[in-house]
Amino acid sequence: AKNITLNEFTGGNTVIFENKKETTSRMVRKEWIQEDDIPANASVQVQLFGKVKDEAETQYGDTATLNAENDWENLPITDSNGNEITYSVKEVGESNGKVTISGNKFTVEIKGLGKEGFIIVNKKLIDISGSKTWDDNNNQDGKRPSSITIHLYADGRELTDKVQTVTASNGW
């Protein structure tokens, strides 16, 4: 067997090897559940993250302000060891599934579209308060209960995780 050098093989011509890593892209889109709840001039920022196997998530690039042009381009498909990178996105300022935008509170739900990208869905949260007023001449007959249970309904359905029991000591 004869060893052939690259110079002999190419007849003296220069050969350039380009090591081009395969890349991918991810799209992100914002949806508002109630369009009339979109804050005027709302500026929403998102951050892209990547994760390999059981390692910690790594931030990719800078935060991006959402607009019609929001795609991350030329993202590596694998890390330097050839392990596939799984991408995710987070809305900047989100904590425990909630974010405040222009003074309004919203839930944050991120829908993954596989290798296409992500949709970030915001639904406005509202604060509800109430009070109980007794018309019993300051409990003159002693019939007032020690507590009452308040049930909250939305669109005709009870929100069982919002049930509260109130008493005189916590202001009814």
JSON list of N, CA, C and O in Angstrom, two decimals, residues 123-170:
[
{"chain": "A", "resi": 123, "resn": "LYS", "atom": "N", "xyz": [-53.14, 35.44, 29.05]},
{"chain": "A", "resi": 123, "resn": "LYS", "atom": "CA", "xyz": [-54.55, 35.67, 29.41]},
{"chain": "A", "resi": 123, "resn": "LYS", "atom": "C", "xyz": [-54.56, 36.59, 30.62]},
{"chain": "A", "resi": 123, "resn": "LYS", "atom": "O", "xyz": [-53.87, 36.34, 31.61]},
{"chain": "A", "resi": 124, "resn": "LYS", "atom": "N", "xyz": [-55.33, 37.66, 30.53]},
{"chain": "A", "resi": 124, "resn": "LYS", "atom": "CA", "xyz": [-55.37, 38.66, 31.60]},
{"chain": "A", "resi": 124, "resn": "LYS", "atom": "C", "xyz": [-55.98, 38.08, 32.86]},
{"chain": "A", "resi": 124, "resn": "LYS", "atom": "O", "xyz": [-56.99, 37.38, 32.82]},
{"chain": "A", "resi": 125, "resn": "LEU", "atom": "N", "xyz": [-55.36, 38.41, 33.98]},
{"chain": "A", "resi": 125, "resn": "LEU", "atom": "CA", "xyz": [-55.88, 38.04, 35.29]},
{"chain": "A", "resi": 125, "resn": "LEU", "atom": "C", "xyz": [-56.60, 39.25, 35.89]},
{"chain": "A", "resi": 125, "resn": "LEU", "atom": "O", "xyz": [-56.18, 40.39, 35.67]},
{"chain": "A", "resi": 126, "resn": "ILE", "atom": "N", "xyz": [-57.64, 38.98, 36.63]},
{"chain": "A", "resi": 126, "resn": "ILE", "atom": "CA", "xyz": [-58.36, 40.07, 37.30]},
{"chain": "A", "resi": 126, "resn": "ILE", "atom": "C", "xyz": [-58.43, 39.76, 38.78]},
{"chain": "A", "resi": 126, "resn": "ILE", "atom": "O", "xyz": [-58.38, 38.61, 39.20]},
{"chain": "A", "resi": 127, "resn": "ASP", "atom": "N", "xyz": [-58.49, 40.81, 39.57]},
{"chain": "A", "resi": 127, "resn": "ASP", "atom": "CA", "xyz": [-58.66, 40.66, 41.02]},
{"chain": "A", "resi": 127, "resn": "ASP", "atom": "C", "xyz": [-60.14, 40.81, 41.33]},
{"chain": "A", "resi": 127, "resn": "ASP", "atom": "O", "xyz": [-60.80, 41.73, 40.82]},
{"chain": "A", "resi": 128, "resn": "ILE", "atom": "N", "xyz": [-60.64, 39.92, 42.14]},
{"chain": "A", "resi": 128, "resn": "ILE", "atom": "CA", "xyz": [-62.04, 39.96, 42.54]},
{"chain": "A", "resi": 128, "resn": "ILE", "atom": "C", "xyz": [-62.08, 40.06, 44.06]},
{"chain": "A", "resi": 128, "resn": "ILE", "atom": "O", "xyz": [-61.38, 39.32, 44.76]},
{"chain": "A", "resi": 129, "resn": "SER", "atom": "N", "xyz": [-62.89, 40.97, 44.55]},
{"chain": "A", "resi": 129, "resn": "SER", "atom": "CA", "xyz": [-63.05, 41.09, 46.00]},
{"chain": "A", "resi": 129, "resn": "SER", "atom": "C", "xyz": [-64.53, 41.21, 46.31]},
{"chain": "A", "resi": 129, "resn": "SER", "atom": "O", "xyz": [-65.35, 41.48, 45.44]},
{"chain": "A", "resi": 130, "resn": "GLY", "atom": "N", "xyz": [-64.85, 40.98, 47.54]},
{"chain": "A", "resi": 130, "resn": "GLY", "atom": "CA", "xyz": [-66.24, 41.08, 47.98]},
{"chain": "A", "resi": 130, "resn": "GLY", "atom": "C", "xyz": [-66.30, 41.26, 49.47]},
{"chain": "A", "resi": 130, "resn": "GLY", "atom": "O", "xyz": [-65.28, 41.20, 50.17]},
{"chain": "A", "resi": 131, "resn": "SER", "atom": "N", "xyz": [-67.49, 41.46, 49.96]},
{"chain": "A", "resi": 131, "resn": "SER", "atom": "CA", "xyz": [-67.68, 41.59, 51.41]},
{"chain": "A", "resi": 131, "resn": "SER", "atom": "C", "xyz": [-69.04, 41.03, 51.77]},
{"chain": "A", "resi": 131, "resn": "SER", "atom": "O", "xyz": [-69.94, 40.97, 50.94]},
{"chain": "A", "resi": 132, "resn": "LYS", "atom": "N", "xyz": [-69.16, 40.60, 52.99]},
{"chain": "A", "resi": 132, "resn": "LYS", "atom": "CA", "xyz": [-70.43, 40.06, 53.52]},
{"chain": "A", "resi": 132, "resn": "LYS", "atom": "C", "xyz": [-70.97, 41.06, 54.52]},
{"chain": "A", "resi": 132, "resn": "LYS", "atom": "O", "xyz": [-70.28, 41.47, 55.44]},
{"chain": "A", "resi": 133, "resn": "THR", "atom": "N", "xyz": [-72.20, 41.46, 54.29]},
{"chain": "A", "resi": 133, "resn": "THR", "atom": "CA", "xyz": [-72.88, 42.38, 55.22]},
{"chain": "A", "resi": 133, "resn": "THR", "atom": "C", "xyz": [-74.05, 41.63, 55.84]},
{"chain": "A", "resi": 133, "resn": "THR", "atom": "O", "xyz": [-74.88, 41.06, 55.12]},
{"chain": "A", "resi": 134, "resn": "TRP", "atom": "N", "xyz": [-74.09, 41.62, 57.15]},
{"chain": "A", "resi": 134, "resn": "TRP", "atom": "CA", "xyz": [-75.16, 40.93, 57.86]},
{"chain": "A", "resi": 134, "resn": "TRP", "atom": "C", "xyz": [-76.26, 41.93, 58.20]},
{"chain": "A", "resi": 134, "resn": "TRP", "atom": "O", "xyz": [-76.01, 43.00, 58.73]},
{"chain": "A", "resi": 135, "resn": "ASP", "atom": "N", "xyz": [-77.51, 41.57, 57.90]},
{"chain": "A", "resi": 135, "resn": "ASP", "atom": "CA", "xyz": [-78.68, 42.38, 58.26]},
{"chain": "A", "resi": 135, "resn": "ASP", "atom": "C", "xyz": [-79.43, 41.64, 59.35]},
{"chain": "A", "resi": 135, "resn": "ASP", "atom": "O", "xyz": [-80.52, 41.10, 59.14]},
{"chain": "A", "resi": 136, "resn": "ASP", "atom": "N", "xyz": [-78.78, 41.56, 60.53]},
{"chain": "A", "resi": 136, "resn": "ASP", "atom": "CA", "xyz": [-79.37, 40.80, 61.64]},
{"chain": "A", "resi": 136, "resn": "ASP", "atom": "C", "xyz": [-79.25, 41.54, 62.97]},
{"chain": "A", "resi": 136, "resn": "ASP", "atom": "O", "xyz": [-79.21, 40.93, 64.04]},
{"chain": "A", "resi": 137, "resn": "ASN", "atom": "N", "xyz": [-79.16, 42.88, 62.85]},
{"chain": "A", "resi": 137, "resn": "ASN", "atom": "CA", "xyz": [-79.08, 43.72, 64.04]},
{"chain": "A", "resi": 137, "resn": "ASN", "atom": "C", "xyz": [-77.97, 43.24, 64.98]},
{"chain": "A", "resi": 137, "resn": "ASN", "atom": "O", "xyz": [-78.22, 42.99, 66.17]},
{"chain": "A", "resi": 138, "resn": "ASN", "atom": "N", "xyz": [-76.77, 43.11, 64.40]},
{"chain": "A", "resi": 138, "resn": "ASN", "atom": "CA", "xyz": [-75.58, 42.70, 65.13]},
{"chain": "A", "resi": 138, "resn": "ASN", "atom": "C", "xyz": [-75.76, 41.34, 65.82]},
{"chain": "A", "resi": 138, "resn": "ASN", "atom": "O", "xyz": [-75.40, 41.17, 66.99]},
{"chain": "A", "resi": 139, "resn": "ASN", "atom": "N", "xyz": [-76.35, 40.39, 65.08]},
{"chain": "A", "resi": 139, "resn": "ASN", "atom": "CA", "xyz": [-76.55, 39.01, 65.55]},
{"chain": "A", "resi": 139, "resn": "ASN", "atom": "C", "xyz": [-77.41, 38.95, 66.82]},
{"chain": "A", "resi": 139, "resn": "ASN", "atom": "O", "xyz": [-77.16, 38.15, 67.73]},
{"chain": "A", "resi": 140, "resn": "GLN", "atom": "N", "xyz": [-78.47, 39.76, 66.88]},
{"chain": "A", "resi": 140, "resn": "GLN", "atom": "CA", "xyz": [-79.31, 39.85, 68.08]},
{"chain": "A", "resi": 140, "resn": "GLN", "atom": "C", "xyz": [-79.95, 38.53, 68.47]},
{"chain": "A", "resi": 140, "resn": "GLN", "atom": "O", "xyz": [-80.18, 38.29, 69.65]},
{"chain": "A", "resi": 141, "resn": "ASP", "atom": "N", "xyz": [-80.22, 37.66, 67.48]},
{"chain": "A", "resi": 141, "resn": "ASP", "atom": "CA", "xyz": [-80.86, 36.38, 67.80]},
{"chain": "A", "resi": 141, "resn": "ASP", "atom": "C", "xyz": [-79.85, 35.24, 67.94]},
{"chain": "A", "resi": 141, "resn": "ASP", "atom": "O", "xyz": [-80.24, 34.10, 68.18]},
{"chain": "A", "resi": 142, "resn": "GLY", "atom": "N", "xyz": [-78.56, 35.53, 67.76]},
{"chain": "A", "resi": 142, "resn": "GLY", "atom": "CA", "xyz": [-77.51, 34.51, 67.92]},
{"chain": "A", "resi": 142, "resn": "GLY", "atom": "C", "xyz": [-77.54, 33.43, 66.85]},
{"chain": "A", "resi": 142, "resn": "GLY", "atom": "O", "xyz": [-77.11, 32.30, 67.09]},
{"chain": "A", "resi": 143, "resn": "LYS", "atom": "N", "xyz": [-78.07, 33.74, 65.68]},
{"chain": "A", "resi": 143, "resn": "LYS", "atom": "CA", "xyz": [-78.20, 32.74, 64.61]},
{"chain": "A", "resi": 143, "resn": "LYS", "atom": "C", "xyz": [-77.11, 32.85, 63.54]},
{"chain": "A", "resi": 143, "resn": "LYS", "atom": "O", "xyz": [-77.07, 32.04, 62.62]},
{"chain": "A", "resi": 144, "resn": "ARG", "atom": "N", "xyz": [-76.23, 33.82, 63.68]},
{"chain": "A", "resi": 144, "resn": "ARG", "atom": "CA", "xyz": [-75.18, 33.99, 62.67]},
{"chain": "A", "resi": 144, "resn": "ARG", "atom": "C", "xyz": [-74.20, 32.81, 62.74]},
{"chain": "A", "resi": 144, "resn": "ARG", "atom": "O", "xyz": [-73.76, 32.43, 63.82]},
{"chain": "A", "resi": 145, "resn": "PRO", "atom": "N", "xyz": [-73.86, 32.22, 61.59]},
{"chain": "A", "resi": 145, "resn": "PRO", "atom": "CA", "xyz": [-72.92, 31.09, 61.61]},
{"chain": "A", "resi": 145, "resn": "PRO", "atom": "C", "xyz": [-71.50, 31.56, 61.97]},
{"chain": "A", "resi": 145, "resn": "PRO", "atom": "O", "xyz": [-71.18, 32.74, 61.84]},
{"chain": "A", "resi": 146, "resn": "SER", "atom": "N", "xyz": [-70.66, 30.62, 62.40]},
{"chain": "A", "resi": 146, "resn": "SER", "atom": "CA", "xyz": [-69.28, 30.97, 62.75]},
{"chain": "A", "resi": 146, "resn": "SER", "atom": "C", "xyz": [-68.42, 31.18, 61.50]},
{"chain": "A", "resi": 146, "resn": "SER", "atom": "O", "xyz": [-67.38, 31.84, 61.56]},
{"chain": "A", "resi": 147, "resn": "SER", "atom": "N", "xyz": [-68.86, 30.63, 60.36]},
{"chain": "A", "resi": 147, "resn": "SER", "atom": "CA", "xyz": [-68.13, 30.82, 59.11]},
{"chain": "A", "resi": 147, "resn": "SER", "atom": "C", "xyz": [-69.08, 30.63, 57.94]},
{"chain": "A", "resi": 147, "resn": "SER", "atom": "O", "xyz": [-70.15, 30.05, 58.09]},
{"chain": "A", "resi": 148, "resn": "ILE", "atom": "N", "xyz": [-68.67, 31.17, 56.81]},
{"chain": "A", "resi": 148, "resn": "ILE", "atom": "CA", "xyz": [-69.39, 30.93, 55.56]},
{"chain": "A", "resi": 148, "resn": "ILE", "atom": "C", "xyz": [-68.37, 30.55, 54.50]},
{"chain": "A", "resi": 148, "resn": "ILE", "atom": "O", "xyz": [-67.20, 30.93, 54.57]},
{"chain": "A", "resi": 149, "resn": "THR", "atom": "N", "xyz": [-68.81, 29.78, 53.50]},
{"chain": "A", "resi": 149, "resn": "THR", "atom": "CA", "xyz": [-67.93, 29.35, 52.42]},
{"chain": "A", "resi": 149, "resn": "THR", "atom": "C", "xyz": [-68.33, 30.09, 51.15]},
{"chain": "A", "resi": 149, "resn": "THR", "atom": "O", "xyz": [-69.50, 30.11, 50.78]},
{"chain": "A", "resi": 150, "resn": "ILE", "atom": "N", "xyz": [-67.33, 30.69, 50.52]},
{"chain": "A", "resi": 150, "resn": "ILE", "atom": "CA", "xyz": [-67.54, 31.46, 49.29]},
{"chain": "A", "resi": 150, "resn": "ILE", "atom": "C", "xyz": [-67.06, 30.61, 48.11]},
{"chain": "A", "resi": 150, "resn": "ILE", "atom": "O", "xyz": [-65.94, 30.10, 48.11]},
{"chain": "A", "resi": 151, "resn": "HIS", "atom": "N", "xyz": [-67.91, 30.47, 47.08]},
{"chain": "A", "resi": 151, "resn": "HIS", "atom": "CA", "xyz": [-67.57, 29.73, 45.86]},
{"chain": "A", "resi": 151, "resn": "HIS", "atom": "C", "xyz": [-67.51, 30.71, 44.70]},
{"chain": "A", "resi": 151, "resn": "HIS", "atom": "O", "xyz": [-68.43, 31.50, 44.51]},
{"chain": "A", "resi": 152, "resn": "LEU", "atom": "N", "xyz": [-66.44, 30.66, 43.94]},
{"chain": "A", "resi": 152, "resn": "LEU", "atom": "CA", "xyz": [-66.26, 31.54, 42.79]},
{"chain": "A", "resi": 152, "resn": "LEU", "atom": "C", "xyz": [-66.58, 30.76, 41.52]},
{"chain": "A", "resi": 152, "resn": "LEU", "atom": "O", "xyz": [-66.14, 29.62, 41.35]},
{"chain": "A", "resi": 153, "resn": "TYR", "atom": "N", "xyz": [-67.35, 31.40, 40.63]},
{"chain": "A", "resi": 153, "resn": "TYR", "atom": "CA", "xyz": [-67.73, 30.78, 39.36]},
{"chain": "A", "resi": 153, "resn": "TYR", "atom": "C", "xyz": [-67.24, 31.64, 38.20]},
{"chain": "A", "resi": 153, "resn": "TYR", "atom": "O", "xyz": [-67.22, 32.87, 38.30]},
{"chain": "A", "resi": 154, "resn": "ALA", "atom": "N", "xyz": [-66.85, 30.98, 37.13]},
{"chain": "A", "resi": 154, "resn": "ALA", "atom": "CA", "xyz": [-66.48, 31.66, 35.89]},
{"chain": "A", "resi": 154, "resn": "ALA", "atom": "C", "xyz": [-67.18, 30.94, 34.75]},
{"chain": "A", "resi": 154, "resn": "ALA", "atom": "O", "xyz": [-67.06, 29.72, 34.61]},
{"chain": "A", "resi": 155, "resn": "ASP", "atom": "N", "xyz": [-67.94, 31.68, 33.97]},
{"chain": "A", "resi": 155, "resn": "ASP", "atom": "CA", "xyz": [-68.69, 31.09, 32.85]},
{"chain": "A", "resi": 155, "resn": "ASP", "atom": "C", "xyz": [-69.56, 29.91, 33.29]},
{"chain": "A", "resi": 155, "resn": "ASP", "atom": "O", "xyz": [-69.65, 28.90, 32.60]},
{"chain": "A", "resi": 156, "resn": "GLY", "atom": "N", "xyz": [-70.16, 30.04, 34.47]},
{"chain": "A", "resi": 156, "resn": "GLY", "atom": "CA", "xyz": [-71.08, 29.01, 34.96]},
{"chain": "A", "resi": 156, "resn": "GLY", "atom": "C", "xyz": [-70.41, 27.80, 35.60]},
{"chain": "A", "resi": 156, "resn": "GLY", "atom": "O", "xyz": [-71.08, 26.88, 36.06]},
{"chain": "A", "resi": 157, "resn": "ARG", "atom": "N", "xyz": [-69.07, 27.80, 35.68]},
{"chain": "A", "resi": 157, "resn": "ARG", "atom": "CA", "xyz": [-68.35, 26.67, 36.28]},
{"chain": "A", "resi": 157, "resn": "ARG", "atom": "C", "xyz": [-67.64, 27.11, 37.55]},
{"chain": "A", "resi": 157, "resn": "ARG", "atom": "O", "xyz": [-66.97, 28.14, 37.56]},
{"chain": "A", "resi": 158, "resn": "GLU", "atom": "N", "xyz": [-67.75, 26.29, 38.58]},
{"chain": "A", "resi": 158, "resn": "GLU", "atom": "CA", "xyz": [-67.09, 26.60, 39.83]},
{"chain": "A", "resi": 158, "resn": "GLU", "atom": "C", "xyz": [-65.57, 26.44, 39.70]},
{"chain": "A", "resi": 158, "resn": "GLU", "atom": "O", "xyz": [-65.09, 25.47, 39.13]},
{"chain": "A", "resi": 159, "resn": "LEU", "atom": "N", "xyz": [-64.84, 27.41, 40.23]},
{"chain": "A", "resi": 159, "resn": "LEU", "atom": "CA", "xyz": [-63.39, 27.34, 40.30]},
{"chain": "A", "resi": 159, "resn": "LEU", "atom": "C", "xyz": [-63.04, 26.75, 41.67]},
{"chain": "A", "resi": 159, "resn": "LEU", "atom": "O", "xyz": [-62.88, 27.47, 42.64]},
{"chain": "A", "resi": 160, "resn": "THR", "atom": "N", "xyz": [-62.96, 25.44, 41.73]},
{"chain": "A", "resi": 160, "resn": "THR", "atom": "CA", "xyz": [-62.81, 24.75, 43.01]},
{"chain": "A", "resi": 160, "resn": "THR", "atom": "C", "xyz": [-61.53, 25.13, 43.75]},
{"chain": "A", "resi": 160, "resn": "THR", "atom": "O", "xyz": [-61.49, 25.04, 44.97]},
{"chain": "A", "resi": 161, "resn": "ASP", "atom": "N", "xyz": [-60.51, 25.58, 43.05]},
{"chain": "A", "resi": 161, "resn": "ASP", "atom": "CA", "xyz": [-59.27, 25.98, 43.72]},
{"chain": "A", "resi": 161, "resn": "ASP", "atom": "C", "xyz": [-59.36, 27.38, 44.31]},
{"chain": "A", "resi": 161, "resn": "ASP", "atom": "O", "xyz": [-58.44, 27.85, 44.97]},
{"chain": "A", "resi": 162, "resn": "LYS", "atom": "N", "xyz": [-60.50, 28.06, 44.13]},
{"chain": "A", "resi": 162, "resn": "LYS", "atom": "CA", "xyz": [-60.69, 29.42, 44.65]},
{"chain": "A", "resi": 162, "resn": "LYS", "atom": "C", "xyz": [-61.70, 29.48, 45.80]},
{"chain": "A", "resi": 162, "resn": "LYS", "atom": "O", "xyz": [-62.04, 30.56, 46.26]},
{"chain": "A", "resi": 163, "resn": "VAL", "atom": "N", "xyz": [-62.19, 28.34, 46.27]},
{"chain": "A", "resi": 163, "resn": "VAL", "atom": "CA", "xyz": [-63.16, 28.30, 47.37]},
{"chain": "A", "resi": 163, "resn": "VAL", "atom": "C", "xyz": [-62.48, 28.83, 48.63]},
{"chain": "A", "resi": 163, "resn": "VAL", "atom": "O", "xyz": [-61.34, 28.48, 48.93]},
{"chain": "A", "resi": 164, "resn": "GLN", "atom": "N", "xyz": [-63.20, 29.72, 49.35]},
{"chain": "A", "resi": 164, "resn": "GLN", "atom": "CA", "xyz": [-62.65, 30.28, 50.59]},
{"chain": "A", "resi": 164, "resn": "GLN", "atom": "C", "xyz": [-63.69, 30.22, 51.69]},
{"chain": "A", "resi": 164, "resn": "GLN", "atom": "O", "xyz": [-64.88, 30.44, 51.45]},
{"chain": "A", "resi": 165, "resn": "THR", "atom": "N", "xyz": [-63.22, 29.95, 52.89]},
{"chain": "A", "resi": 165, "resn": "THR", "atom": "CA", "xyz": [-64.07, 29.99, 54.08]},
{"chain": "A", "resi": 165, "resn": "THR", "atom": "C", "xyz": [-63.69, 31.25, 54.84]},
{"chain": "A", "resi": 165, "resn": "THR", "atom": "O", "xyz": [-62.51, 31.49, 55.12]},
{"chain": "A", "resi": 166, "resn": "VAL", "atom": "N", "xyz": [-64.71, 32.07, 55.15]},
{"chain": "A", "resi": 166, "resn": "VAL", "atom": "CA", "xyz": [-64.45, 33.35, 55.85]},
{"chain": "A", "resi": 166, "resn": "VAL", "atom": "C", "xyz": [-65.20, 33.36, 57.17]},
{"chain": "A", "resi": 166, "resn": "VAL", "atom": "O", "xyz": [-66.23, 32.70, 57.35]},
{"chain": "A", "resi": 167, "resn": "THR", "atom": "N", "xyz": [-64.64, 34.13, 58.11]},
{"chain": "A", "resi": 167, "resn": "THR", "atom": "CA", "xyz": [-65.20, 34.24, 59.46]},
{"chain": "A", "resi": 167, "resn": "THR", "atom": "C", "xyz": [-65.20, 35.69, 59.90]},
{"chain": "A", "resi": 167, "resn": "THR", "atom": "O", "xyz": [-64.64, 36.55, 59.22]},
{"chain": "A", "resi": 168, "resn": "ALA", "atom": "N", "xyz": [-65.76, 35.94, 61.08]},
{"chain": "A", "resi": 168, "resn": "ALA", "atom": "CA", "xyz": [-65.74, 37.29, 61.63]},
{"chain": "A", "resi": 168, "resn": "ALA", "atom": "C", "xyz": [-64.31, 37.75, 61.86]},
{"chain": "A", "resi": 168, "resn": "ALA", "atom": "O", "xyz": [-63.98, 38.91, 61.66]},
{"chain": "A", "resi": 169, "resn": "SER", "atom": "N", "xyz": [-63.43, 36.84, 62.28]},
{"chain": "A", "resi": 169, "resn": "SER", "atom": "CA", "xyz": [-62.05, 37.23, 62.60]},
{"chain": "A", "resi": 169, "resn": "SER", "atom": "C", "xyz": [-61.25, 37.67, 61.35]},
{"chain": "A", "resi": 169, "resn": "SER", "atom": "O", "xyz": [-60.30, 38.41, 61.46]},
{"chain": "A", "resi": 170, "resn": "ASN", "atom": "N", "xyz": [-61.62, 37.18, 60.17]},
{"chain": "A", "resi": 170, "resn": "ASN", "atom": "CA", "xyz": [-60.91, 37.65, 58.98]},
{"chain": "A", "resi": 170, "resn": "ASN", "atom": "C", "xyz": [-61.77, 38.61, 58.13]},
{"chain": "A", "resi": 170, "resn": "ASN", "atom": "O", "xyz": [-61.50, 38.81, 56.96]}
]
